[in-house]
């Protein structure tokens, strides 16, 4: 799954061309443009769906300051609901922390229970000795009550305590125990999916392969857990990859 790179903003041609060249390997997640009115936004959604885009990224920092993703009668709310009709998951990037967007997220969930919501990068509930981070993680766990909420186990280096990550062995062990295991207990393996944060992960120790092997190791000896987290959940919400014989 290729999430539309922020540096290309709303020009989806590069990703669309890549999907067209490798339709058996690649799917896309488009970036929603909050400046569009409802008609144009839904039109673009449907156009990109035909080009292999199977999900939508909501980046709340692209909205004008003070505007909400869930604002009543807004184009974004209409698009969110339309995604439920089209079976296109909406991924939300809470880069500055889940707590800033928790109420907004709840309103989206209430407005469209049929829309699958994916919270990227552990919901950006970073590991730190900070009361706000702990509160945010409790908020994330509380979202397990909504069956259409999924969490992406990705960008380990962004969420981990950087000091602990450098000295502990195996690396990210604290993240496993303090984030992954509680999420697994709350959401179940069928609502967690592995991700890498490519290409940024290439600049980190272990790179892409290291990120994959770390999450794989967290699954232990349970092949059902491994099957869901390492690919099954993604295929459940985005559809299967490759040619099925």
PDB file of C-alpha atoms in Angstrom:
ATOM      1  CA  UNK A   1       0.000   0.000   0.000  1.00  0.00           C
ATOM      2  CA  UNK A   2       1.460   3.352  -1.053  1.00  0.00           C
ATOM      3  CA  UNK A   3       0.157   6.301   0.920  1.00  0.00           C
ATOM      4  CA  UNK A   4       0.247   9.462  -1.199  1.00  0.00           C
ATOM      5  CA  UNK A   5       3.549  11.208  -0.298  1.00  0.00           C
ATOM      6  CA  UNK A   6       2.982  14.588   1.328  1.00  0.00           C
ATOM      7  CA  UNK A   7       5.646  16.197  -0.873  1.00  0.00           C
ATOM      8  CA  UNK A   8       3.418  15.591  -3.925  1.00  0.00           C
ATOM      9  CA  UNK A   9       0.434  16.974  -2.004  1.00  0.00           C
ATOM     10  CA  UNK A  10      -2.715  16.408  -4.130  1.00  0.00           C
ATOM     11  CA  UNK A  11      -0.989  15.476  -7.389  1.00  0.00           C
ATOM     12  CA  UNK A  12      -1.561  11.716  -7.450  1.00  0.00           C
ATOM     13  CA  UNK A  13      -0.085  11.061 -10.905  1.00  0.00           C
ATOM     14  CA  UNK A  14       3.197   9.539  -9.699  1.00  0.00           C
ATOM     15  CA  UNK A  15       1.498   6.965  -7.474  1.00  0.00           C
ATOM     16  CA  UNK A  16      -1.220   6.314 -10.079  1.00  0.00           C
ATOM     17  CA  UNK A  17       1.461   5.582 -12.694  1.00  0.00           C
ATOM     18  CA  UNK A  18       3.236   3.203 -10.312  1.00  0.00           C
ATOM     19  CA  UNK A  19      -0.012   1.352  -9.614  1.00  0.00           C
ATOM     20  CA  UNK A  20      -0.761   1.123 -13.348  1.00  0.00           C
ATOM     21  CA  UNK A  21       2.690  -0.358 -13.959  1.00  0.00           C
ATOM     22  CA  UNK A  22       2.387  -2.919 -11.123  1.00  0.00           C
ATOM     23  CA  UNK A  23      -1.323  -3.495 -10.463  1.00  0.00           C
ATOM     24  CA  UNK A  24      -0.725  -6.932  -8.932  1.00  0.00           C
ATOM     25  CA  UNK A  25       1.691  -5.510  -6.353  1.00  0.00           C
ATOM     26  CA  UNK A  26       0.593  -1.972  -5.528  1.00  0.00           C
ATOM     27  CA  UNK A  27      -2.465  -0.216  -4.149  1.00  0.00           C
ATOM     28  CA  UNK A  28      -2.791   3.447  -3.244  1.00  0.00           C
ATOM     29  CA  UNK A  29      -4.176   5.595  -0.444  1.00  0.00           C
ATOM     30  CA  UNK A  30      -5.040   9.066  -1.713  1.00  0.00           C
ATOM     31  CA  UNK A  31      -4.599  12.306   0.215  1.00  0.00           C
ATOM     32  CA  UNK A  32      -7.844  14.161   0.864  1.00  0.00           C
ATOM     33  CA  UNK A  33      -7.850  17.834  -0.121  1.00  0.00           C
ATOM     34  CA  UNK A  34      -9.833  19.911   2.419  1.00  0.00           C
ATOM     35  CA  UNK A  35     -10.030  22.870   0.001  1.00  0.00           C
ATOM     36  CA  UNK A  36     -12.426  21.041  -2.347  1.00  0.00           C
ATOM     37  CA  UNK A  37     -16.183  21.355  -2.131  1.00  0.00           C
ATOM     38  CA  UNK A  38     -18.254  18.227  -1.607  1.00  0.00           C
ATOM     39  CA  UNK A  39     -18.999  17.575  -5.296  1.00  0.00           C
ATOM     40  CA  UNK A  40     -15.384  17.901  -6.420  1.00  0.00           C
ATOM     41  CA  UNK A  41     -14.034  15.955  -3.448  1.00  0.00           C
ATOM     42  CA  UNK A  42     -16.323  12.994  -4.060  1.00  0.00           C
ATOM     43  CA  UNK A  43     -15.645  13.185  -7.789  1.00  0.00           C
ATOM     44  CA  UNK A  44     -11.904  12.959  -7.181  1.00  0.00           C
ATOM     45  CA  UNK A  45     -12.447  10.095  -4.748  1.00  0.00           C
ATOM     46  CA  UNK A  46     -14.361   8.090  -7.333  1.00  0.00           C
ATOM     47  CA  UNK A  47     -11.871   8.920 -10.091  1.00  0.00           C
ATOM     48  CA  UNK A  48      -8.880   7.733  -8.070  1.00  0.00           C
ATOM     49  CA  UNK A  49     -10.757   4.611  -6.964  1.00  0.00           C
ATOM     50  CA  UNK A  50     -10.805   3.581 -10.621  1.00  0.00           C
ATOM     51  CA  UNK A  51      -7.026   4.089 -10.747  1.00  0.00           C
ATOM     52  CA  UNK A  52      -6.233   1.668  -7.937  1.00  0.00           C
ATOM     53  CA  UNK A  53      -6.552   3.863  -4.858  1.00  0.00           C
ATOM     54  CA  UNK A  54      -8.326   1.846  -2.175  1.00  0.00           C
ATOM     55  CA  UNK A  55      -8.172   4.190   0.824  1.00  0.00           C
ATOM     56  CA  UNK A  56      -8.065   7.848   1.859  1.00  0.00           C
ATOM     57  CA  UNK A  57      -5.599   9.671   4.099  1.00  0.00           C
ATOM     58  CA  UNK A  58      -7.010  12.408   6.331  1.00  0.00           C
ATOM     59  CA  UNK A  59      -4.179  14.666   7.502  1.00  0.00           C
ATOM     60  CA  UNK A  60      -5.858  17.019  10.006  1.00  0.00           C
ATOM     61  CA  UNK A  61      -3.031  19.559   9.711  1.00  0.00           C
ATOM     62  CA  UNK A  62      -4.096  20.338   6.147  1.00  0.00           C
ATOM     63  CA  UNK A  63      -7.427  21.722   7.366  1.00  0.00           C
ATOM     64  CA  UNK A  64      -7.578  25.471   8.060  1.00  0.00           C
ATOM     65  CA  UNK A  65      -6.737  26.156  11.701  1.00  0.00           C
ATOM     66  CA  UNK A  66      -9.742  25.601  13.925  1.00  0.00           C
ATOM     67  CA  UNK A  67     -11.660  23.499  11.369  1.00  0.00           C
ATOM     68  CA  UNK A  68     -12.637  19.941  12.226  1.00  0.00           C
ATOM     69  CA  UNK A  69     -12.654  16.849  10.024  1.00  0.00           C
ATOM     70  CA  UNK A  70     -16.113  16.021  11.395  1.00  0.00           C
ATOM     71  CA  UNK A  71     -17.664  19.488  11.025  1.00  0.00           C
ATOM     72  CA  UNK A  72     -21.423  19.175  10.315  1.00  0.00           C
ATOM     73  CA  UNK A  73     -22.392  19.617   6.651  1.00  0.00           C
ATOM     74  CA  UNK A  74     -18.721  19.752   5.642  1.00  0.00           C
ATOM     75  CA  UNK A  75     -17.235  18.201   2.508  1.00  0.00           C
ATOM     76  CA  UNK A  76     -14.860  16.151   4.645  1.00  0.00           C
ATOM     77  CA  UNK A  77     -17.707  14.581   6.600  1.00  0.00           C
ATOM     78  CA  UNK A  78     -19.499  13.789   3.334  1.00  0.00           C
ATOM     79  CA  UNK A  79     -16.334  12.172   1.977  1.00  0.00           C
ATOM     80  CA  UNK A  80     -15.858  10.187   5.175  1.00  0.00           C
ATOM     81  CA  UNK A  81     -19.398   8.835   4.876  1.00  0.00           C
ATOM     82  CA  UNK A  82     -18.927   8.137   1.153  1.00  0.00           C
ATOM     83  CA  UNK A  83     -15.837   6.089   1.990  1.00  0.00           C
ATOM     84  CA  UNK A  84     -18.083   3.823   4.031  1.00  0.00           C
ATOM     85  CA  UNK A  85     -20.327   3.281   1.007  1.00  0.00           C
ATOM     86  CA  UNK A  86     -17.331   2.613  -1.267  1.00  0.00           C
ATOM     87  CA  UNK A  87     -15.542   0.371   1.276  1.00  0.00           C
ATOM     88  CA  UNK A  88     -12.515   2.680   1.257  1.00  0.00           C
ATOM     89  CA  UNK A  89     -10.795   2.866   4.668  1.00  0.00           C
ATOM     90  CA  UNK A  90      -9.811   6.287   5.987  1.00  0.00           C
ATOM     91  CA  UNK A  91      -6.387   6.546   7.596  1.00  0.00           C
ATOM     92  CA  UNK A  92      -5.824   9.396  10.040  1.00  0.00           C
ATOM     93  CA  UNK A  93      -2.356  10.793  10.724  1.00  0.00           C
ATOM     94  CA  UNK A  94      -2.330  12.375  14.195  1.00  0.00           C
ATOM     95  CA  UNK A  95       1.270  13.528  13.884  1.00  0.00           C
ATOM     96  CA  UNK A  96       1.117  15.914  16.858  1.00  0.00           C
ATOM     97  CA  UNK A  97      -0.610  13.394  19.105  1.00  0.00           C
ATOM     98  CA  UNK A  98      -3.942  11.600  19.360  1.00  0.00           C
ATOM     99  CA  UNK A  99      -5.342  13.776  22.157  1.00  0.00           C
ATOM    100  CA  UNK A 100      -5.558  16.815  19.877  1.00  0.00           C
ATOM    101  CA  UNK A 101      -7.965  14.955  17.589  1.00  0.00           C
ATOM    102  CA  UNK A 102      -9.680  12.476  19.900  1.00  0.00           C
ATOM    103  CA  UNK A 103     -13.025  14.316  20.071  1.00  0.00           C
ATOM    104  CA  UNK A 104     -12.992  14.910  16.309  1.00  0.00           C
ATOM    105  CA  UNK A 105     -12.320  11.217  15.722  1.00  0.00           C
ATOM    106  CA  UNK A 106     -15.193  10.216  17.990  1.00  0.00           C
ATOM    107  CA  UNK A 107     -17.551  12.447  15.992  1.00  0.00           C
ATOM    108  CA  UNK A 108     -16.438  10.822  12.738  1.00  0.00           C
ATOM    109  CA  UNK A 109     -17.016   7.375  14.198  1.00  0.00           C
ATOM    110  CA  UNK A 110     -20.491   8.316  15.373  1.00  0.00           C
ATOM    111  CA  UNK A 111     -21.357   9.854  12.005  1.00  0.00           C
ATOM    112  CA  UNK A 112     -20.433   6.796   9.932  1.00  0.00           C
ATOM    113  CA  UNK A 113     -20.109   3.420  11.681  1.00  0.00           C
ATOM    114  CA  UNK A 114     -19.715   1.792   8.257  1.00  0.00           C
ATOM    115  CA  UNK A 115     -16.455   3.602   7.473  1.00  0.00           C
ATOM    116  CA  UNK A 116     -13.282   1.754   8.430  1.00  0.00           C
ATOM    117  CA  UNK A 117     -10.879   4.056  10.282  1.00  0.00           C
ATOM    118  CA  UNK A 118      -7.164   3.304  10.522  1.00  0.00           C
ATOM    119  CA  UNK A 119      -5.002   5.168  13.013  1.00  0.00           C
ATOM    120  CA  UNK A 120      -1.463   5.371  11.706  1.00  0.00           C
ATOM    121  CA  UNK A 121       1.696   4.807  13.743  1.00  0.00           C
ATOM    122  CA  UNK A 122       0.125   3.561  17.013  1.00  0.00           C
ATOM    123  CA  UNK A 123      -2.149   6.620  16.846  1.00  0.00           C
ATOM    124  CA  UNK A 124       0.991   8.671  17.519  1.00  0.00           C
ATOM    125  CA  UNK A 125       0.869   7.767  21.209  1.00  0.00           C
ATOM    126  CA  UNK A 126       4.584   8.247  21.725  1.00  0.00           C
ATOM    127  CA  UNK A 127       6.524   6.613  24.538  1.00  0.00           C
ATOM    128  CA  UNK A 128       7.608   9.237  27.057  1.00  0.00           C
ATOM    129  CA  UNK A 129       7.481   9.844  30.777  1.00  0.00           C
ATOM    130  CA  UNK A 130       4.688  12.300  30.233  1.00  0.00           C
ATOM    131  CA  UNK A 131       1.177  12.246  31.620  1.00  0.00           C
ATOM    132  CA  UNK A 132      -0.278  13.471  28.315  1.00  0.00           C
ATOM    133  CA  UNK A 133       1.277  10.571  26.398  1.00  0.00           C
ATOM    134  CA  UNK A 134      -0.120   8.045  28.863  1.00  0.00           C
ATOM    135  CA  UNK A 135      -3.553   9.658  28.680  1.00  0.00           C
ATOM    136  CA  UNK A 136      -3.428   9.552  24.883  1.00  0.00           C
ATOM    137  CA  UNK A 137      -2.669   5.849  24.945  1.00  0.00           C
ATOM    138  CA  UNK A 138      -5.650   5.234  27.207  1.00  0.00           C
ATOM    139  CA  UNK A 139      -7.752   7.143  24.689  1.00  0.00           C
ATOM    140  CA  UNK A 140      -6.425   4.912  21.930  1.00  0.00           C
ATOM    141  CA  UNK A 141      -7.309   1.781  23.890  1.00  0.00           C
ATOM    142  CA  UNK A 142     -10.813   3.161  24.479  1.00  0.00           C
ATOM    143  CA  UNK A 143     -11.378   3.281  20.714  1.00  0.00           C
ATOM    144  CA  UNK A 144     -11.345  -0.526  20.651  1.00  0.00           C
ATOM    145  CA  UNK A 145     -15.054  -0.331  21.532  1.00  0.00           C
ATOM    146  CA  UNK A 146     -15.673   0.788  17.934  1.00  0.00           C
ATOM    147  CA  UNK A 147     -15.416  -2.317  15.706  1.00  0.00           C
ATOM    148  CA  UNK A 148     -14.503  -0.244  12.634  1.00  0.00           C
ATOM    149  CA  UNK A 149     -11.290   1.174  14.203  1.00  0.00           C
ATOM    150  CA  UNK A 150      -7.947  -0.380  13.253  1.00  0.00           C
ATOM    151  CA  UNK A 151      -4.413   0.507  14.360  1.00  0.00           C
ATOM    152  CA  UNK A 152      -1.287   0.448  12.254  1.00  0.00           C
ATOM    153  CA  UNK A 153       1.784  -0.981  14.005  1.00  0.00           C
ATOM    154  CA  UNK A 154       4.255   1.189  12.176  1.00  0.00           C
ATOM    155  CA  UNK A 155       7.005   3.815  12.520  1.00  0.00           C
ATOM    156  CA  UNK A 156       8.473   2.173  15.609  1.00  0.00           C
ATOM    157  CA  UNK A 157      11.281   4.730  15.668  1.00  0.00           C
ATOM    158  CA  UNK A 158       8.796   7.612  15.894  1.00  0.00           C
ATOM    159  CA  UNK A 159       6.887   6.142  18.842  1.00  0.00           C
ATOM    160  CA  UNK A 160       9.652   4.552  20.906  1.00  0.00           C
ATOM    161  CA  UNK A 161      11.598   6.247  23.679  1.00  0.00           C
ATOM    162  CA  UNK A 162      14.790   7.090  21.740  1.00  0.00           C
ATOM    163  CA  UNK A 163      17.069   6.647  24.747  1.00  0.00           C
ATOM    164  CA  UNK A 164      15.722   3.195  25.569  1.00  0.00           C
ATOM    165  CA  UNK A 165      15.698   2.124  21.934  1.00  0.00           C
ATOM    166  CA  UNK A 166      19.442   2.713  21.658  1.00  0.00           C
ATOM    167  CA  UNK A 167      20.485   0.681  24.713  1.00  0.00           C
ATOM    168  CA  UNK A 168      18.004  -2.153  25.074  1.00  0.00           C
ATOM    169  CA  UNK A 169      18.278  -5.552  23.429  1.00  0.00           C
ATOM    170  CA  UNK A 170      16.228  -6.551  21.597  1.00  0.00           C
ATOM    171  CA  UNK A 171      15.613  -3.069  20.266  1.00  0.00           C
ATOM    172  CA  UNK A 172      12.119  -1.639  20.866  1.00  0.00           C
ATOM    173  CA  UNK A 173      11.387  -4.181  23.622  1.00  0.00           C
ATOM    174  CA  UNK A 174       9.751  -1.454  25.746  1.00  0.00           C
ATOM    175  CA  UNK A 175       7.488  -0.582  22.812  1.00  0.00           C
ATOM    176  CA  UNK A 176       6.423  -4.205  22.539  1.00  0.00           C
ATOM    177  CA  UNK A 177       5.411  -4.452  26.185  1.00  0.00           C
ATOM    178  CA  UNK A 178       3.982  -0.955  26.707  1.00  0.00           C
ATOM    179  CA  UNK A 179       2.221  -0.394  23.383  1.00  0.00           C
ATOM    180  CA  UNK A 180       1.925  -3.489  21.186  1.00  0.00           C
ATOM    181  CA  UNK A 181       0.798  -6.008  23.799  1.00  0.00           C
ATOM    182  CA  UNK A 182      -1.942  -3.784  25.300  1.00  0.00           C
ATOM    183  CA  UNK A 183      -3.177  -2.982  21.793  1.00  0.00           C
ATOM    184  CA  UNK A 184      -3.253  -6.663  20.899  1.00  0.00           C
ATOM    185  CA  UNK A 185      -5.289  -7.400  24.030  1.00  0.00           C
ATOM    186  CA  UNK A 186      -7.725  -4.532  23.350  1.00  0.00           C
ATOM    187  CA  UNK A 187      -8.203  -4.730  19.576  1.00  0.00           C
ATOM    188  CA  UNK A 188      -7.258  -8.312  18.745  1.00  0.00           C
ATOM    189  CA  UNK A 189      -4.925  -9.305  15.941  1.00  0.00           C
ATOM    190  CA  UNK A 190      -7.658  -8.879  13.310  1.00  0.00           C
ATOM    191  CA  UNK A 191      -7.598  -5.087  13.824  1.00  0.00           C
ATOM    192  CA  UNK A 192      -3.848  -4.510  13.953  1.00  0.00           C
ATOM    193  CA  UNK A 193      -1.703  -4.243  10.824  1.00  0.00           C
ATOM    194  CA  UNK A 194       2.019  -3.972  10.328  1.00  0.00           C
ATOM    195  CA  UNK A 195       3.452  -0.968   8.475  1.00  0.00           C
ATOM    196  CA  UNK A 196       6.953   0.424   7.966  1.00  0.00           C
ATOM    197  CA  UNK A 197       6.776   4.202   7.350  1.00  0.00           C
ATOM    198  CA  UNK A 198       8.791   3.736   4.158  1.00  0.00           C
ATOM    199  CA  UNK A 199      10.892   5.508   2.955  1.00  0.00           C
ATOM    200  CA  UNK A 200      11.742   7.222   6.256  1.00  0.00           C
ATOM    201  CA  UNK A 201      12.464   3.880   7.918  1.00  0.00           C
ATOM    202  CA  UNK A 202      15.438   3.457   5.569  1.00  0.00           C
ATOM    203  CA  UNK A 203      17.296   6.091   7.578  1.00  0.00           C
ATOM    204  CA  UNK A 204      16.875   4.125  10.807  1.00  0.00           C
ATOM    205  CA  UNK A 205      18.939   1.299  12.270  1.00  0.00           C
ATOM    206  CA  UNK A 206      17.800  -1.974  10.717  1.00  0.00           C
ATOM    207  CA  UNK A 207      15.969  -0.223   7.893  1.00  0.00           C
ATOM    208  CA  UNK A 208      12.913  -1.746   6.238  1.00  0.00           C
ATOM    209  CA  UNK A 209      13.841  -5.364   6.934  1.00  0.00           C
ATOM    210  CA  UNK A 210      14.515  -4.563  10.586  1.00  0.00           C
ATOM    211  CA  UNK A 211      11.080  -3.010  11.054  1.00  0.00           C
ATOM    212  CA  UNK A 212       9.382  -6.030   9.484  1.00  0.00           C
ATOM    213  CA  UNK A 213      11.371  -8.581  11.503  1.00  0.00           C
ATOM    214  CA  UNK A 214      10.787  -6.703  14.765  1.00  0.00           C
ATOM    215  CA  UNK A 215       6.994  -6.719  14.473  1.00  0.00           C
ATOM    216  CA  UNK A 216       7.111 -10.313  13.217  1.00  0.00           C
ATOM    217  CA  UNK A 217       9.049 -11.316  16.344  1.00  0.00           C
ATOM    218  CA  UNK A 218       6.402  -9.719  18.551  1.00  0.00           C
ATOM    219  CA  UNK A 219       3.864 -12.195  17.171  1.00  0.00           C
ATOM    220  CA  UNK A 220       5.775 -15.014  18.879  1.00  0.00           C
ATOM    221  CA  UNK A 221       4.749 -18.551  18.022  1.00  0.00           C
ATOM    222  CA  UNK A 222       1.105 -17.743  17.349  1.00  0.00           C
ATOM    223  CA  UNK A 223       0.691 -18.169  13.602  1.00  0.00           C
ATOM    224  CA  UNK A 224      -2.840 -16.797  13.634  1.00  0.00           C
ATOM    225  CA  UNK A 225      -1.631 -13.540  15.195  1.00  0.00           C
ATOM    226  CA  UNK A 226       1.246 -13.395  12.712  1.00  0.00           C
ATOM    227  CA  UNK A 227      -1.034 -14.076   9.765  1.00  0.00           C
ATOM    228  CA  UNK A 228      -3.358 -11.209  10.610  1.00  0.00           C
ATOM    229  CA  UNK A 229      -0.841  -8.567  11.668  1.00  0.00           C
ATOM    230  CA  UNK A 230       1.738  -9.264   8.962  1.00  0.00           C
ATOM    231  CA  UNK A 231      -0.726  -9.082   6.072  1.00  0.00           C
ATOM    232  CA  UNK A 232      -4.142 -10.556   6.762  1.00  0.00           C
ATOM    233  CA  UNK A 233      -5.631  -7.433   8.321  1.00  0.00           C
ATOM    234  CA  UNK A 234      -4.420  -5.264   5.447  1.00  0.00           C
ATOM    235  CA  UNK A 235      -6.027  -7.610   2.917  1.00  0.00           C
ATOM    236  CA  UNK A 236      -9.203  -7.681   5.013  1.00  0.00           C
ATOM    237  CA  UNK A 237      -9.676  -3.909   4.729  1.00  0.00           C
ATOM    238  CA  UNK A 238      -7.933  -3.100   1.412  1.00  0.00           C
ATOM    239  CA  UNK A 239      -8.597  -6.296  -0.547  1.00  0.00           C
ATOM    240  CA  UNK A 240      -6.122  -9.016  -1.587  1.00  0.00           C
ATOM    241  CA  UNK A 241      -2.844  -8.329  -3.343  1.00  0.00           C
ATOM    242  CA  UNK A 242      -1.539 -10.295  -6.289  1.00  0.00           C
ATOM    243  CA  UNK A 243      -3.153 -12.809  -8.551  1.00  0.00           C
ATOM    244  CA  UNK A 244      -5.150 -15.409  -6.665  1.00  0.00           C
ATOM    245  CA  UNK A 245      -5.070 -18.808  -8.358  1.00  0.00           C
TER     246      UNK A 245
END
